[in-house]
Structures are given as structure tokens and as C-alpha cells.
CSV table of C-alpha atoms in Angstrom, one decimal:
chain,number,residue,atom,x,y,z
A,952,MET,CA,-155.4,-174.0,-59.7
A,953,GLU,CA,-154.8,-171.7,-62.7
A,954,SER,CA,-153.0,-173.7,-65.4
A,955,SER,CA,-150.7,-172.6,-68.1
A,956,ASN,CA,-152.0,-172.5,-71.6
A,957,PRO,CA,-150.2,-175.3,-73.6
A,958,LYS,CA,-150.2,-172.9,-76.6
A,959,GLN,CA,-148.7,-170.0,-74.7
A,960,LYS,CA,-145.4,-168.4,-75.6
A,961,ILE,CA,-142.8,-167.7,-72.9
A,962,ARG,CA,-140.6,-164.8,-73.8
A,963,ILE,CA,-137.0,-165.3,-72.7
A,964,ASN,CA,-135.4,-162.3,-74.3
A,965,GLU,CA,-135.9,-160.2,-77.4
A,966,ASN,CA,-134.6,-163.0,-79.6
A,967,ARG,CA,-135.9,-166.1,-78.0
A,968,THR,CA,-139.3,-167.6,-77.1
A,969,ILE,CA,-140.3,-171.0,-75.7
A,970,GLY,CA,-143.6,-172.2,-77.1
A,971,ARG,CA,-145.5,-175.0,-78.8
A,972,GLU,CA,-144.9,-173.5,-82.2
A,973,GLU,CA,-141.3,-172.5,-81.5
A,974,LYS,CA,-138.1,-174.5,-82.2
A,975,THR,CA,-136.9,-176.5,-79.2
A,976,PHE,CA,-135.0,-174.6,-76.6
A,977,ILE,CA,-131.8,-176.6,-76.2
A,978,VAL,CA,-129.9,-176.1,-73.0
A,979,ALA,CA,-126.3,-177.2,-72.5
A,980,GLU,CA,-126.2,-178.1,-68.7
A,981,ILE,CA,-122.7,-177.2,-67.6
A,982,GLY,CA,-123.6,-177.3,-64.0
A,983,GLN,CA,-120.4,-177.7,-62.1
A,984,ASN,CA,-118.5,-179.7,-64.7
A,985,HIS,CA,-116.1,-176.9,-64.9
A,986,ASN,CA,-114.6,-178.5,-61.7
A,987,GLY,CA,-114.2,-175.0,-60.2
A,988,GLU,CA,-111.9,-173.7,-62.9
A,989,MET,CA,-112.8,-170.7,-65.0
A,990,GLU,CA,-110.7,-172.0,-68.0
A,991,ASN,CA,-112.9,-175.1,-68.1
A,992,ALA,CA,-116.0,-173.0,-67.8
A,993,ARG,CA,-115.1,-170.9,-70.8
A,994,LYS,CA,-114.2,-174.0,-72.8
A,995,LEU,CA,-117.6,-175.5,-72.0
A,996,ILE,CA,-119.3,-172.3,-73.1
A,997,ASP,CA,-117.3,-172.6,-76.3
A,998,VAL,CA,-118.4,-176.2,-76.8
A,999,ALA,CA,-122.1,-175.1,-76.3
A,1000,ALA,CA,-121.8,-172.2,-78.7
A,1001,GLU,CA,-120.1,-174.3,-81.4
A,1002,ALA,CA,-122.7,-177.0,-81.1
A,1003,GLY,CA,-125.5,-174.4,-81.7
A,1004,VAL,CA,-127.5,-174.7,-78.5
A,1005,ASP,CA,-129.7,-171.9,-77.2
A,1006,ALA,CA,-128.4,-171.6,-73.6
A,1007,ALA,CA,-125.7,-172.5,-71.2
A,1008,LYS,CA,-126.8,-173.3,-67.7
A,1009,PHE,CA,-124.7,-173.4,-64.6
A,1010,CYS,CA,-125.5,-174.2,-61.0
A,1011,LYS,CA,-125.1,-171.7,-58.1
A,1012,ARG,CA,-125.1,-172.6,-54.5
A,1013,HIS,CA,-124.4,-170.6,-51.3
A,1014,ILE,CA,-122.8,-173.4,-49.2
A,1015,PRO,CA,-123.8,-172.1,-45.8
A,1016,SER,CA,-127.4,-172.1,-47.0
A,1017,GLU,CA,-126.9,-175.5,-48.5
A,1018,LEU,CA,-125.5,-177.7,-45.7
A,1019,THR,CA,-125.8,-178.3,-42.0
A,1020,GLU,CA,-122.6,-178.2,-40.1
A,1021,GLU,CA,-122.7,-181.9,-39.7
A,1022,ALA,CA,-123.2,-182.4,-43.5
A,1023,TYR,CA,-120.4,-179.9,-44.2
A,1024,ASN,CA,-118.0,-181.8,-42.0
A,1025,ARG,CA,-118.9,-185.3,-43.3
A,1026,PRO,CA,-115.7,-187.0,-44.6
A,1027,TYR,CA,-115.8,-187.1,-48.4
A,1028,ARG,CA,-112.7,-188.9,-49.7
A,1029,GLY,CA,-112.8,-190.7,-53.0
A,1030,PRO,CA,-111.9,-190.5,-56.7
A,1031,GLN,CA,-114.6,-187.9,-57.4
A,1032,SER,CA,-113.9,-185.7,-54.3
A,1033,PHE,CA,-112.3,-182.2,-54.4
A,1034,GLY,CA,-112.0,-181.9,-50.6
A,1035,GLU,CA,-111.6,-183.8,-47.4
A,1036,THR,CA,-115.2,-183.1,-46.3
A,1037,TYR,CA,-118.4,-182.8,-48.3
A,1038,GLY,CA,-118.5,-179.1,-47.6
A,1039,GLU,CA,-115.0,-178.5,-48.8
A,1040,HIS,CA,-115.8,-180.5,-51.9
A,1041,ARG,CA,-118.9,-178.4,-52.6
A,1042,GLU,CA,-117.0,-175.1,-51.9
A,1043,PHE,CA,-114.2,-176.1,-54.3
A,1044,LEU,CA,-116.7,-176.4,-57.1
A,1045,GLU,CA,-118.4,-173.1,-56.5
A,1046,LEU,CA,-117.8,-170.0,-58.6
A,1047,THR,CA,-118.2,-166.6,-57.1
A,1048,ARG,CA,-120.8,-164.0,-58.2
A,1049,ASP,CA,-118.2,-162.1,-60.1
A,1050,GLN,CA,-117.0,-165.2,-61.8
A,1051,HIS,CA,-120.5,-166.0,-62.9
A,1052,SER,CA,-120.8,-162.4,-64.1
A,1053,GLN,CA,-117.7,-162.8,-66.3
A,1054,LEU,CA,-119.0,-166.1,-67.7
A,1055,ALA,CA,-122.4,-164.6,-68.4
A,1056,GLU,CA,-120.8,-161.8,-70.4
A,1057,TYR,CA,-118.6,-164.3,-72.2
A,1058,ALA,CA,-121.6,-166.6,-73.0
A,1059,ARG,CA,-123.7,-163.6,-74.3
A,1060,GLY,CA,-120.8,-162.7,-76.5
A,1061,LYS,CA,-121.1,-166.1,-78.0
A,1062,GLY,CA,-124.8,-165.7,-78.7
A,1063,LEU,CA,-125.9,-167.9,-75.8
A,1064,ILE,CA,-128.5,-167.3,-73.0
A,1065,TYR,CA,-126.9,-167.7,-69.6
A,1066,PHE,CA,-128.8,-168.8,-66.6
A,1067,ALA,CA,-128.5,-171.1,-63.6
A,1068,SER,CA,-130.1,-173.5,-61.2
A,1069,ALA,CA,-130.2,-171.2,-58.2
A,1070,CYS,CA,-130.3,-173.3,-55.1
A,1071,ASP,CA,-131.0,-170.7,-52.4
A,1072,ARG,CA,-132.1,-167.1,-51.9
A,1073,LYS,CA,-128.5,-165.8,-51.9
A,1074,SER,CA,-127.9,-167.5,-55.3
A,1075,VAL,CA,-131.1,-165.9,-56.7
A,1076,ASP,CA,-129.8,-162.5,-55.6
A,1077,ASP,CA,-126.5,-163.2,-57.3
A,1078,MET,CA,-128.3,-164.2,-60.5
A,1079,GLU,CA,-130.4,-161.1,-60.3
A,1080,TYR,CA,-127.3,-159.0,-60.0
A,1081,ILE,CA,-125.9,-160.7,-63.2
A,1082,GLY,CA,-129.2,-160.2,-65.0
A,1083,VAL,CA,-130.3,-163.8,-66.0
A,1084,PRO,CA,-133.5,-163.9,-68.0
A,1085,LEU,CA,-134.9,-167.2,-66.5
A,1086,TYR,CA,-134.3,-169.7,-63.7
A,1087,LYS,CA,-134.1,-173.4,-63.3
A,1088,VAL,CA,-135.4,-175.3,-60.2
A,1089,ALA,CA,-133.7,-178.6,-59.7
A,1090,SER,CA,-136.1,-181.5,-58.9
A,1091,ARG,CA,-134.7,-181.8,-55.4
A,1092,ASP,CA,-136.0,-178.3,-54.7
A,1093,LEU,CA,-139.6,-178.7,-55.8
A,1094,THR,CA,-140.6,-179.0,-52.1
A,1095,ASN,CA,-138.5,-175.9,-51.3
A,1096,ILE,CA,-141.5,-173.6,-51.5
A,1097,PRO,CA,-139.8,-170.5,-49.9
A,1098,LEU,CA,-137.1,-170.7,-52.6
A,1099,ILE,CA,-139.6,-171.2,-55.4
A,1100,GLU,CA,-141.7,-168.2,-54.2
A,1101,TYR,CA,-138.6,-166.0,-53.9
A,1102,MET,CA,-137.7,-167.0,-57.5
A,1103,ALA,CA,-141.2,-166.4,-58.8
A,1104,GLN,CA,-141.2,-162.9,-57.3
A,1105,THR,CA,-138.7,-161.9,-59.9
A,1106,GLN,CA,-141.4,-162.4,-62.6
A,1107,LYS,CA,-138.9,-164.4,-64.7
A,1108,PRO,CA,-139.7,-167.7,-66.4
A,1109,ILE,CA,-139.0,-170.8,-64.4
A,1110,ILE,CA,-138.0,-174.3,-65.7
A,1111,MET,CA,-138.6,-177.0,-63.2
A,1112,SER,CA,-137.4,-180.6,-63.3
A,1113,THR,CA,-139.7,-183.2,-61.9
A,1114,GLY,CA,-137.3,-186.1,-61.3
A,1115,MET,CA,-137.7,-186.4,-57.5
A,1116,ALA,CA,-141.2,-184.9,-57.3
A,1117,THR,CA,-144.6,-186.4,-56.6
A,1118,GLU,CA,-147.8,-185.1,-58.1
A,1119,ARG,CA,-148.5,-183.2,-54.9
A,1120,ASP,CA,-145.0,-181.7,-55.0
A,1121,ILE,CA,-145.6,-180.4,-58.5
A,1122,GLU,CA,-149.0,-179.1,-57.6
A,1123,HIS,CA,-147.8,-177.2,-54.7
A,1124,ALA,CA,-144.8,-175.7,-56.6
A,1125,LEU,CA,-147.0,-174.6,-59.5
A,1126,LYS,CA,-149.6,-173.1,-57.1
A,1127,THR,CA,-146.8,-171.0,-55.6
A,1128,ILE,CA,-145.5,-169.8,-58.9
A,1129,TYR,CA,-149.0,-169.0,-60.2
A,1130,GLU,CA,-149.4,-166.5,-57.5
A,1131,TYR,CA,-146.9,-164.4,-59.5
A,1132,HIS,CA,-147.0,-165.6,-63.1
A,1133,ASN,CA,-147.6,-168.6,-65.3
A,1134,LYS,CA,-144.3,-168.7,-67.3
A,1135,VAL,CA,-143.5,-172.3,-66.3
A,1136,VAL,CA,-142.0,-175.2,-68.2
A,1137,LEU,CA,-142.0,-178.7,-66.5
A,1138,LEU,CA,-139.3,-181.1,-67.5
A,1139,ASN,CA,-139.6,-184.9,-67.5
A,1140,CYS,CA,-136.6,-186.1,-65.6
A,1141,THR,CA,-135.3,-189.2,-63.8
A,1142,SER,CA,-133.0,-188.4,-60.9
A,1143,GLU,CA,-130.5,-191.3,-61.6
A,1144,TYR,CA,-126.9,-190.6,-62.6
A,1145,PRO,CA,-126.4,-192.0,-65.2
A,1146,CYS,CA,-130.0,-193.0,-65.9
A,1147,ASP,CA,-130.9,-196.5,-67.0
A,1148,ILE,CA,-132.7,-196.4,-70.3
A,1149,GLU,CA,-135.6,-198.4,-68.8
A,1150,HIS,CA,-136.1,-195.7,-66.2
A,1151,VAL,CA,-136.6,-192.7,-68.5
A,1152,ASN,CA,-140.4,-193.0,-68.5
A,1153,MET,CA,-140.9,-190.8,-71.5
A,1154,ASN,CA,-144.7,-191.2,-71.2
A,1155,LYS,CA,-144.5,-189.2,-68.0
A,1156,MET,CA,-144.1,-186.1,-70.3
A,1157,ASP,CA,-147.6,-186.7,-71.7
A,1158,THR,CA,-149.0,-187.1,-68.1
A,1159,ILE,CA,-147.5,-183.7,-67.1
A,1160,LYS,CA,-148.9,-182.0,-70.2
A,1161,GLU,CA,-152.4,-183.5,-69.7
A,1162,THR,CA,-152.5,-182.9,-65.9
A,1163,TRP,CA,-151.1,-179.3,-65.7
A,1164,GLY,CA,-151.3,-178.0,-69.3
A,1165,THR,CA,-147.8,-176.5,-69.2
A,1166,ILE,CA,-145.2,-176.4,-71.9
A,1167,VAL,CA,-143.1,-179.6,-71.4
A,1168,GLY,CA,-139.6,-180.6,-71.9
A,1169,TYR,CA,-137.0,-183.2,-71.0
A,1170,SER,CA,-133.8,-183.2,-68.9
A,1171,GLY,CA,-131.8,-186.3,-69.5
A,1172,HIS,CA,-129.1,-188.2,-67.7
A,1173,THR,CA,-128.9,-191.3,-69.9
A,1174,VAL,CA,-125.6,-192.1,-71.6
A,1175,GLY,CA,-125.7,-191.4,-75.4
A,1176,ILE,CA,-127.7,-189.0,-77.6
A,1177,GLN,CA,-130.9,-190.8,-78.5
A,1178,MET,CA,-133.3,-189.6,-75.7
A,1179,PRO,CA,-133.4,-185.9,-76.5
A,1180,THR,CA,-134.6,-186.7,-80.1
A,1181,VAL,CA,-137.3,-189.1,-78.7
A,1182,ALA,CA,-138.4,-186.3,-76.4
A,1183,VAL,CA,-138.7,-183.8,-79.1
A,1184,ALA,CA,-140.7,-186.2,-81.2
A,1185,ARG,CA,-143.1,-186.6,-78.2
A,1186,GLY,CA,-143.5,-182.8,-77.9
A,1187,ALA,CA,-140.7,-181.5,-75.7
A,1188,LYS,CA,-140.0,-177.8,-76.3
A,1189,VAL,CA,-137.1,-177.7,-73.9
A,1190,VAL,CA,-134.3,-180.2,-73.9
A,1191,GLU,CA,-131.5,-180.1,-71.4
A,1192,LYS,CA,-128.3,-182.3,-71.5
A,1193,HIS,CA,-125.2,-182.3,-69.3
A,1194,ILE,CA,-122.0,-181.6,-71.1
A,1195,THR,CA,-118.3,-182.1,-70.3
A,1196,LEU,CA,-114.9,-181.7,-71.9
A,1197,HIS,CA,-114.1,-185.3,-71.2
A,1198,ARG,CA,-116.4,-188.0,-69.6
A,1199,HIS,CA,-113.5,-189.4,-67.6
A,1200,MET,CA,-112.8,-186.1,-65.8
A,1201,ARG,CA,-112.9,-186.1,-62.0
A,1202,GLY,CA,-116.3,-185.4,-60.7
A,1203,SER,CA,-119.6,-187.2,-60.3
A,1204,ASP,CA,-121.6,-185.7,-63.3
A,1205,HIS,CA,-119.0,-186.2,-66.1
A,1206,SER,CA,-119.8,-189.9,-66.8
A,1207,ALA,CA,-123.5,-189.1,-67.7
A,1208,SER,CA,-122.5,-186.0,-69.7
A,1209,LEU,CA,-122.0,-185.4,-73.4
A,1210,GLU,CA,-118.6,-184.6,-74.9
A,1211,PRO,CA,-118.4,-181.9,-77.6
A,1212,GLU,CA,-119.1,-184.3,-80.5
A,1213,GLY,CA,-122.1,-185.8,-78.7
A,1214,LEU,CA,-123.6,-182.4,-78.1
A,1215,GLU,CA,-123.2,-181.5,-81.7
A,1216,LYS,CA,-125.0,-184.6,-82.7
A,1217,VAL,CA,-127.8,-183.9,-80.3
A,1218,VAL,CA,-128.4,-180.5,-81.7
A,1219,ARG,CA,-128.2,-181.9,-85.3
A,1220,ASP,CA,-130.7,-184.7,-84.5
A,1221,VAL,CA,-133.1,-182.4,-82.5
A,1222,ARG,CA,-133.2,-179.9,-85.4
A,1223,ASN,CA,-133.7,-182.7,-87.9
A,1224,THR,CA,-136.5,-184.1,-85.8
A,1225,GLU,CA,-138.3,-180.8,-85.7
A,1226,LYS,CA,-138.0,-180.6,-89.5
A,1227,CYS,CA,-139.5,-184.0,-90.0
A,1228,MET,CA,-142.6,-183.5,-87.9
A,1229,GLY,CA,-144.5,-181.5,-90.6
A,1230,ASP,CA,-148.0,-180.1,-90.4
A,1231,GLY,CA,-149.8,-183.4,-89.8
A,1232,LYS,CA,-152.1,-182.9,-92.9
A,1233,ILE,CA,-152.9,-186.0,-95.0
A,1234,GLU,CA,-152.4,-184.8,-98.6
A,1235,VAL,CA,-150.2,-185.1,-101.6
A,1236,LYS,CA,-147.7,-182.4,-101.3
A,1237,GLU,CA,-146.2,-180.6,-104.3
A,1238,TYR,CA,-142.9,-182.4,-103.8
A,1239,MET,CA,-144.6,-185.8,-104.1
A,1240,LYS,CA,-146.7,-185.2,-107.2
A,1241,GLU,CA,-144.0,-186.2,-109.7
A,1242,SER,CA,-143.5,-189.5,-107.8
A,1243,LYS,CA,-147.2,-190.1,-107.8
A,1244,LYS,CA,-147.4,-189.5,-111.6
A,1245,LYS,CA,-144.6,-192.0,-112.2
A,1246,LEU,CA,-145.5,-194.7,-109.7
A,1247,ALA,CA,-149.2,-194.7,-108.9
A,1248,ARG,CA,-151.7,-197.0,-110.8
A,1249,SER,CA,-154.2,-196.0,-113.5
A,1250,LEU,CA,-156.9,-197.8,-115.4
A,1251,VAL,CA,-155.4,-199.7,-118.4
A,1252,LEU,CA,-157.1,-202.0,-120.9
A,1253,ASP,CA,-156.3,-205.6,-120.1
A,1254,LYS,CA,-157.7,-206.7,-123.4
A,1255,SER,CA,-158.6,-205.1,-126.7
A,1256,ILE,CA,-162.0,-203.5,-127.3
A,1257,LYS,CA,-163.9,-202.9,-130.5
A,1258,GLU,CA,-165.7,-199.7,-131.6
A,1259,GLY,CA,-169.2,-199.7,-130.1
A,1260,GLU,CA,-168.3,-202.4,-127.5
A,1261,LYS,CA,-169.4,-201.6,-124.0
A,1262,LEU,CA,-166.5,-201.3,-121.5
A,1263,THR,CA,-166.8,-203.7,-118.4
A,1264,GLU,CA,-164.5,-204.2,-115.5
A,1265,ASN,CA,-163.3,-207.4,-117.2
A,1266,HIS,CA,-161.6,-205.1,-119.7
A,1267,LEU,CA,-159.6,-203.3,-117.1
A,1268,THR,CA,-156.3,-203.7,-115.1
A,1269,LEU,CA,-154.2,-201.3,-113.1
A,1270,LYS,CA,-150.7,-200.2,-114.2
A,1271,SER,CA,-148.3,-197.2,-113.9
A,1272,PRO,CA,-148.1,-194.3,-114.6
A,1273,GLY,CA,-150.5,-192.7,-112.3
A,1274,THR,CA,-151.7,-190.0,-114.7
A,1275,GLY,CA,-154.9,-191.6,-115.6
A,1276,ILE,CA,-158.2,-192.7,-114.0
A,1277,ILE,CA,-157.9,-194.4,-110.6
A,1278,TRP,CA,-159.9,-197.5,-109.7
A,1279,ARG,CA,-162.5,-195.8,-107.5
A,1280,ASN,CA,-163.4,-193.5,-110.4
A,1281,ARG,CA,-163.9,-196.3,-112.9
A,1282,GLY,CA,-167.6,-195.5,-113.0
A,1283,LYS,CA,-166.7,-192.6,-115.3
A,1284,VAL,CA,-166.0,-195.1,-118.2
A,1285,VAL,CA,-167.4,-198.5,-117.2
A,1286,GLY,CA,-170.7,-199.1,-119.1
A,1287,LEU,CA,-169.8,-196.6,-121.9
A,1288,LYS,CA,-169.1,-197.6,-125.5
A,1289,ALA,CA,-165.8,-197.4,-127.2
A,1290,LYS,CA,-165.4,-194.7,-129.8
A,1291,ASP,CA,-162.8,-196.7,-131.8
A,1292,ASP,CA,-160.9,-199.9,-131.7
A,1293,TYR,CA,-158.4,-200.0,-128.9
A,1294,SER,CA,-155.7,-202.6,-128.3
A,1295,ALA,CA,-154.7,-204.0,-124.9
A,1296,ASP,CA,-152.2,-202.2,-122.6
A,1297,VAL,CA,-153.6,-198.7,-123.5
A,1298,LEU,CA,-154.1,-196.2,-120.7
A,1299,VAL,CA,-157.8,-195.6,-120.4
A,1300,GLU,CA,-159.0,-192.0,-120.9
A,1301,GLU,CA,-162.6,-190.6,-120.7
A,1302,ASN,CA,-162.5,-189.3,-124.3
A,1303,MET,CA,-162.1,-192.8,-125.6
A,1304,PHE,CA,-165.8,-193.6,-124.7
A,1305,ARG,CA,-169.2,-192.2,-125.1
């Protein structure tokens, strides 16, 4: 199988690229936390924009393509339900193509990239009509090869979650996409809502990178803000987090989602994590030199020495400042004779000896 180059850059639009040397692509996963209401959807886009994320992602389903008649008619009554049957519940949460088009225009006006998890061919067609620049494949659809192929034919980048996938599932999905392009990001994900912290398995991201060589990322369902930062420190170049207006809103995804303040903190912490990673070089940077001069150790006379007396290690100790000779360079002066009388506690310099 052809594999993606881990150093590759995936162009999303004229202003944004996903890549190893690029800043993390932060996705606010709105999904269906709008609860079927356009006002909520716009407010969530506002939250995403104000927090400073890169993209707002929704979910698009064509319910007849989604459910069998039996599944549609299954009773679905409960505190999180929006309908008497599961199908009615799902339909209540769906936005039309025109509504998505309005939201896409609204998001773009806020400087956000708008895209969706398209769950069927009809939904891909709807997103193509809107003009999204990339797609998301939910982990449940990694075995939905006809959908993945249909999506790949658009030649647009694809982000895939791997929460419900086996290695063989991932292999088959990638092979399908590579028939058309290699603009793929694989996300470490655990399909548990909310996800127990012990089930995150962040090391899986390394396995994905080593096995398939793709750009990697993290889609999280844990409560709290810590995991996206951990993921970025481990090399994630895409981070996706569910957002909500209030965690106690009606609907199954809200409890594992971030409220506005939490999303702002995630963006802040991810950007600070990127800044702290550095270039990996072991060296004394310019901004550390003054501290080194002040705090490091230099050769100092531990006892006085007479003119003509030979300097030995017994004459020496180490003290600050760090502007003099370091211990490993003591051979520059040890064994030489003093040019003058020097008292104890004097910083040793080469011109004091001959």
C-alpha cells in the first residue's frame, strides 16, 4: 500500500494547511449539539470563532440512508430524546442542505473553515453543493467502503477517526482513499461518551504514525481540557473537541462536550504547547546566556598562591559567576606558574599564569 509522507502538507484552502511543521488544526465539533435549532448552531459557531479555532464541524445525515425501517420505528423515549421513535429523534436533529449552506456562509464570515462528517452519499452531495474543502469520516464508517470511495472521488482531504476500527479496517479504508489521493489524517479516538481517562490510549497515536506514516491527530471525548494538550505534545496536528452551549442541555453528546470557557482554554493551552516544543537542539540559547553568566560555576582560587608557584587542582574550587574557566578546561592553567601573588577567592583567568 502507498503510504502518506509524514512530512507532507495537506492544503485545506488558500489560508490553511495541515502538516508536521504547521500549527495544530483545531476543530470545534458542533455535530448535532445545535439540537436542530439554527439559533443554537449560529451561537456555537460564534463560540468557536471567539475561542480562535480553525474550523467548525457539523454532522450531516440522510435518515432514509441511515436507518432500516425497523431501526427508524424503534421506540426512543427518554430524557435525551427528541422524538417518540429513534428515527423521529434523528430527523429532529437534522438540518437541511439549505440550512447548512447558510451556516457555512455564516462560519466563513467568522473566519472559520466549515465542514462535516458526511454519513452517506446524499450527504456528500449536499456538502459538495455547499463547497466544503474537506471531509470527516466518523470511526463507525471506516468499514463503509462505498461511502469512503465516494468521498475520496471528490479529491478533497479526509480526516478519519479510528475509535471503532481494527488495523484491518484502517488498512482497507486507506487503500480505498489512496486510489484517488493521499490527503489523509488519522485521528486517535476512543468511541466512549464520555471517555474514561484510562481508555484514551494516547500511545495509539504513535502506533498509527509508525504503521501508516500519515499525519496524526486526536479526537477526544473525555471530560475536561487536558487531553488535547497531551495529544499535541505527542505530535497531534489535528485536534477535535465537541462543544456545547451548556453541558446540561438535552441530548446525548452535551455531557462530554466543552462549554465556551473550556474551548477557549483548550485553544490557549494547545497554542502554548506548540510554543513550548522548540527546535529540539541542545544548546545555550541567546536568552539563557545572561543567566549562565550569573549562575554557572567558574574556577576560583581556593587558597592564595605566590608568584612563581605552580598551580595545582588543590588551589582550585568552583564558584559563580560563570564568566571564567569551567572545570573541564582547567588544563589551560593547571601546571602553570603564577605571574604574581594572588589571594584566595579570586576568579582564575589564563593571563594570571605562564
